[in-house]
Amino acid sequence: MSLLEFYGKECPHCISMAPIIEKLIKDGIKIEQHEVWHDQKNAKLMEEYDKGLCGGVPFFYNTETKKSICGGASEDDLRSLY
């Protein structure tokens, strides 16, 4: 199971989420990070998972449960998504 994070390099919301993401990774939560603003392959991957759920970044998606979070989220919200 993976928690996917789709983000934009210059996105202010994504930048503010970075410390939370780093903490979760250090705590052993597997998060696959995909930058979509400068990487067309990642943008296409986001489209495959998004399917109208979010349409922007940050976008978090659990590949097992199919649950997602659109936009900024708290550490607790992301832990519950995992």
Coordinates of N, CA, C and O in Angstrom, one line a residue:
M1 N 0.9 -1.2 0.0 CA 0.0 0.0 0.0 C 0.9 1.2 0.0 O 1.9 1.3 0.6
S2 N 0.4 2.2 -0.7 CA 1.2 3.5 -0.8 C 0.3 4.6 -0.6 O -0.9 4.6 -1.0
L3 N 0.8 5.6 0.1 CA 0.1 6.9 0.1 C 0.9 7.8 -0.9 O 2.1 8.0 -0.8
L4 N 0.1 8.3 -1.9 CA 0.7 9.1 -2.9 C 0.5 10.6 -2.6 O -0.6 11.0 -2.1
E5 N 1.5 11.4 -2.8 CA 1.4 12.8 -2.7 C 1.7 13.5 -4.0 O 2.8 13.2 -4.6
F6 N 0.7 14.2 -4.5 CA 0.9 15.0 -5.8 C 1.1 16.4 -5.4 O 0.2 16.9 -4.6
Y7 N 2.1 17.1 -5.8 CA 2.4 18.5 -5.4 C 3.0 19.3 -6.5 O 3.5 18.7 -7.5
G8 N 3.0 20.6 -6.3 CA 3.7 21.5 -7.2 C 4.9 22.1 -6.5 O 4.7 22.5 -5.3
K9 N 6.0 22.2 -7.2 CA 7.2 22.7 -6.5 C 7.1 24.0 -5.9 O 7.5 24.3 -4.8
E10 N 6.4 24.9 -6.6 CA 6.2 26.3 -6.1 C 4.9 26.5 -5.4 O 4.6 27.7 -4.9
C11 N 4.1 25.5 -5.3 CA 2.7 25.7 -4.6 C 2.9 26.0 -3.1 O 3.5 25.3 -2.4
P12 N 2.3 27.2 -2.7 CA 2.5 27.6 -1.3 C 1.8 26.6 -0.3 O 2.4 26.4 0.8
H13 N 0.7 26.0 -0.7 CA 0.1 25.0 0.2 C 0.9 23.7 0.3 O 1.1 23.2 1.4
C14 N 1.6 23.3 -0.8 CA 2.4 22.2 -0.8 C 3.7 22.4 0.0 O 4.1 21.6 0.8
I15 N 4.2 23.6 -0.1 CA 5.4 24.0 0.7 C 5.1 24.0 2.2 O 5.9 23.5 3.0
S16 N 3.9 24.5 2.5 CA 3.5 24.4 4.0 C 3.3 23.0 4.5 O 3.4 22.8 5.7
M17 N 3.0 22.1 3.6 CA 2.8 20.7 4.0 C 4.1 19.9 4.1 O 4.2 18.9 4.8
A18 N 5.2 20.4 3.5 CA 6.5 19.7 3.5 C 7.0 19.2 4.9 O 7.4 18.1 5.0
P19 N 6.9 20.0 5.9 CA 7.4 19.6 7.2 C 6.6 18.4 7.8 O 7.1 17.5 8.4
I20 N 5.3 18.4 7.5 CA 4.4 17.3 8.0 C 4.8 16.0 7.2 O 4.9 15.0 7.8
I21 N 4.9 16.2 5.9 CA 5.3 15.0 5.0 C 6.6 14.4 5.5 O 6.8 13.2 5.6
E22 N 7.6 15.3 5.7 CA 8.9 14.8 6.2 C 8.8 14.1 7.5 O 9.5 13.0 7.7
K23 N 8.0 14.6 8.4 CA 7.8 13.9 9.7 C 7.2 12.5 9.5 O 7.6 11.6 10.2
L24 N 6.2 12.5 8.7 CA 5.5 11.2 8.5 C 6.5 10.2 7.9 O 6.5 9.0 8.3
I25 N 7.3 10.6 6.9 CA 8.3 9.7 6.3 C 9.3 9.2 7.4 O 9.6 8.0 7.4
K26 N 9.8 10.1 8.2 CA 10.7 9.8 9.3 C 10.1 8.8 10.2 O 10.8 7.9 10.8
D27 N 8.7 8.9 10.4 CA 8.0 8.0 11.3 C 7.7 6.6 10.7 O 7.1 5.8 11.2
G28 N 8.2 6.4 9.4 CA 8.0 5.1 8.8 C 6.8 5.0 7.8 O 6.6 3.9 7.3
I29 N 6.1 6.1 7.6 CA 5.0 6.0 6.7 C 5.5 6.2 5.3 O 6.2 7.1 5.0
K30 N 5.2 5.2 4.4 CA 5.6 5.3 3.0 C 4.8 6.2 2.2 O 3.6 6.1 2.1
I31 N 5.4 7.3 1.7 CA 4.7 8.3 0.9 C 5.5 8.4 -0.4 O 6.7 8.7 -0.4
E32 N 4.8 8.2 -1.5 CA 5.4 8.4 -2.8 C 5.1 9.8 -3.2 O 3.9 10.2 -3.4
Q33 N 6.1 10.6 -3.4 CA 5.9 12.0 -3.8 C 6.1 12.2 -5.3 O 7.1 11.7 -5.9
H34 N 5.2 12.9 -5.9 CA 5.2 13.1 -7.3 C 4.9 14.6 -7.6 O 3.8 15.1 -7.4
E35 N 6.0 15.3 -8.1 CA 5.9 16.7 -8.5 C 5.2 16.8 -9.9 O 5.6 16.1 -10.8
V36 N 4.1 17.5 -10.0 CA 3.3 17.5 -11.2 C 3.4 18.8 -12.0 O 3.0 18.8 -13.2
W37 N 3.9 19.9 -11.5 CA 3.9 21.1 -12.2 C 5.0 21.1 -13.3 O 4.9 21.8 -14.3
H38 N 6.1 20.4 -13.0 CA 7.2 20.4 -14.0 C 7.5 19.0 -14.5 O 8.5 18.8 -15.2
D39 N 6.7 18.0 -14.2 CA 6.9 16.7 -14.7 C 5.6 16.1 -15.3 O 4.6 15.8 -14.6
Q40 N 5.5 16.0 -16.6 CA 4.3 15.6 -17.3 C 3.9 14.2 -17.0 O 2.8 13.8 -17.0
K41 N 4.9 13.3 -16.8 CA 4.6 11.9 -16.5 C 3.9 11.9 -15.1 O 2.9 11.1 -15.0
N42 N 4.3 12.7 -14.2 CA 3.7 12.7 -12.9 C 2.3 13.4 -13.0 O 1.3 13.0 -12.3
A43 N 2.2 14.4 -13.8 CA 0.9 15.0 -14.0 C -0.1 14.0 -14.6 O -1.3 14.0 -14.2
K44 N 0.3 13.2 -15.5 CA -0.6 12.2 -16.1 C -0.9 11.1 -15.1 O -2.1 10.7 -15.0
L45 N 0.0 10.8 -14.2 CA -0.3 9.8 -13.1 C -1.3 10.4 -12.2 O -2.2 9.7 -11.8
M46 N -1.2 11.7 -11.9 CA -2.2 12.3 -11.0 C -3.6 12.2 -11.6 O -4.6 11.9 -10.9
E47 N -3.7 12.5 -12.9 CA -5.0 12.4 -13.6 C -5.6 11.0 -13.5 O -6.8 10.9 -13.3
E48 N -4.7 10.0 -13.5 CA -5.2 8.6 -13.4 C -5.9 8.3 -12.0 O -6.8 7.6 -11.9
Y49 N -5.3 8.9 -11.0 CA -5.8 8.7 -9.6 C -6.9 9.8 -9.3 O -7.8 9.5 -8.5
D50 N -6.8 11.0 -9.8 CA -7.7 12.1 -9.4 C -9.1 11.8 -9.8 O -10.0 11.8 -9.0
K51 N -9.4 11.6 -11.1 CA -10.7 11.3 -11.6 C -11.8 12.2 -11.0 O -12.8 11.8 -10.5
G52 N -11.5 13.5 -11.0 CA -12.4 14.5 -10.5 C -12.5 14.7 -9.0 O -13.3 15.5 -8.5
L53 N -11.6 14.0 -8.2 CA -11.6 14.2 -6.8 C -11.1 15.5 -6.3 O -11.5 16.0 -5.3
C54 N -10.1 16.0 -7.0 CA -9.4 17.2 -6.5 C -9.2 18.3 -7.6 O -9.6 19.4 -7.5
G55 N -8.4 17.9 -8.6 CA -8.1 18.9 -9.7 C -7.0 19.8 -9.4 O -6.8 20.7 -10.1
G56 N -6.3 19.7 -8.3 CA -5.2 20.5 -7.9 C -4.3 19.9 -6.9 O -4.4 18.7 -6.6
V57 N -3.4 20.7 -6.4 CA -2.4 20.2 -5.5 C -2.4 21.0 -4.2 O -2.8 22.2 -4.3
P58 N -2.1 20.5 -3.1 CA -1.7 19.1 -2.9 C -2.9 18.1 -2.9 O -4.0 18.5 -2.6
F59 N -2.6 16.9 -3.4 CA -3.6 15.9 -3.5 C -2.9 14.6 -2.9 O -1.9 14.2 -3.4
F60 N -3.6 14.0 -2.0 CA -3.1 12.8 -1.3 C -4.1 11.6 -1.6 O -5.3 11.8 -1.5
Y61 N -3.5 10.5 -2.0 CA -4.3 9.3 -2.4 C -3.8 8.0 -1.8 O -2.6 7.8 -2.0
N62 N -4.6 7.3 -1.2 CA -4.3 5.9 -0.7 C -4.6 4.9 -1.7 O -5.8 4.8 -2.1
T63 N -3.6 4.2 -2.2 CA -3.9 3.3 -3.3 C -4.6 2.0 -2.9 O -5.2 1.3 -3.8
E64 N -4.7 1.7 -1.6 CA -5.4 0.6 -1.2 C -6.8 0.9 -0.9 O -7.7 0.2 -1.3
T65 N -7.1 1.9 -0.1 CA -8.5 2.2 0.4 C -9.2 3.1 -0.6 O -10.4 3.2 -0.6
K66 N -8.4 3.7 -1.5 CA -9.0 4.6 -2.5 C -9.5 5.9 -1.9 O -10.2 6.7 -2.6
K67 N -9.1 6.2 -0.7 CA -9.5 7.4 0.0 C -8.5 8.5 -0.4 O -7.3 8.2 -0.7
S68 N -9.0 9.8 -0.3 CA -8.1 10.9 -0.7 C -8.3 12.1 0.1 O -9.4 12.2 0.8
I69 N -7.4 13.0 0.1 CA -7.5 14.3 0.7 C -7.1 15.3 -0.4 O -6.0 15.2 -1.0
C70 N -7.9 16.3 -0.6 CA -7.6 17.4 -1.5 C -7.2 18.6 -0.7 O -8.0 19.1 0.1
G71 N -6.1 19.2 -1.0 CA -5.6 20.4 -0.3 C -4.8 20.1 0.9 O -4.4 18.9 1.2
G72 N -4.5 21.1 1.7 CA -3.7 21.0 2.9 C -4.4 20.2 3.9 O -5.7 20.1 4.0
A73 N -3.7 19.5 4.7 CA -4.3 18.6 5.7 C -3.4 18.6 7.0 O -2.2 18.9 6.9
S74 N -4.0 18.2 8.1 CA -3.2 18.1 9.3 C -2.4 16.8 9.3 O -2.7 15.9 8.6
E75 N -1.5 16.7 10.2 CA -0.8 15.5 10.4 C -1.7 14.3 10.8 O -1.6 13.2 10.2
D76 N -2.6 14.6 11.6 CA -3.6 13.6 12.1 C -4.5 13.1 10.9 O -4.7 11.9 10.7
D77 N -4.9 14.0 10.0 CA -5.7 13.7 8.9 C -4.9 12.8 7.9 O -5.4 11.8 7.4
L78 N -3.6 13.1 7.7 CA -2.8 12.3 6.8 C -2.5 10.9 7.4 O -2.5 9.9 6.7
R79 N -2.3 10.9 8.7 CA -2.1 9.6 9.4 C -3.4 8.7 9.2 O -3.3 7.5 9.0
S80 N -4.5 9.3 9.4 CA -5.8 8.5 9.2 C -6.0 8.1 7.8 O -6.6 7.0 7.6
L81 N -5.5 8.8 6.8 CA -5.6 8.4 5.4 C -4.7 7.2 5.2 O -5.0 6.3 4.4
Y82 N -3.6 7.1 5.9 CA -2.6 6.0 5.7 C -3.2 4.7 6.3 O -3.2 3.7 5.8

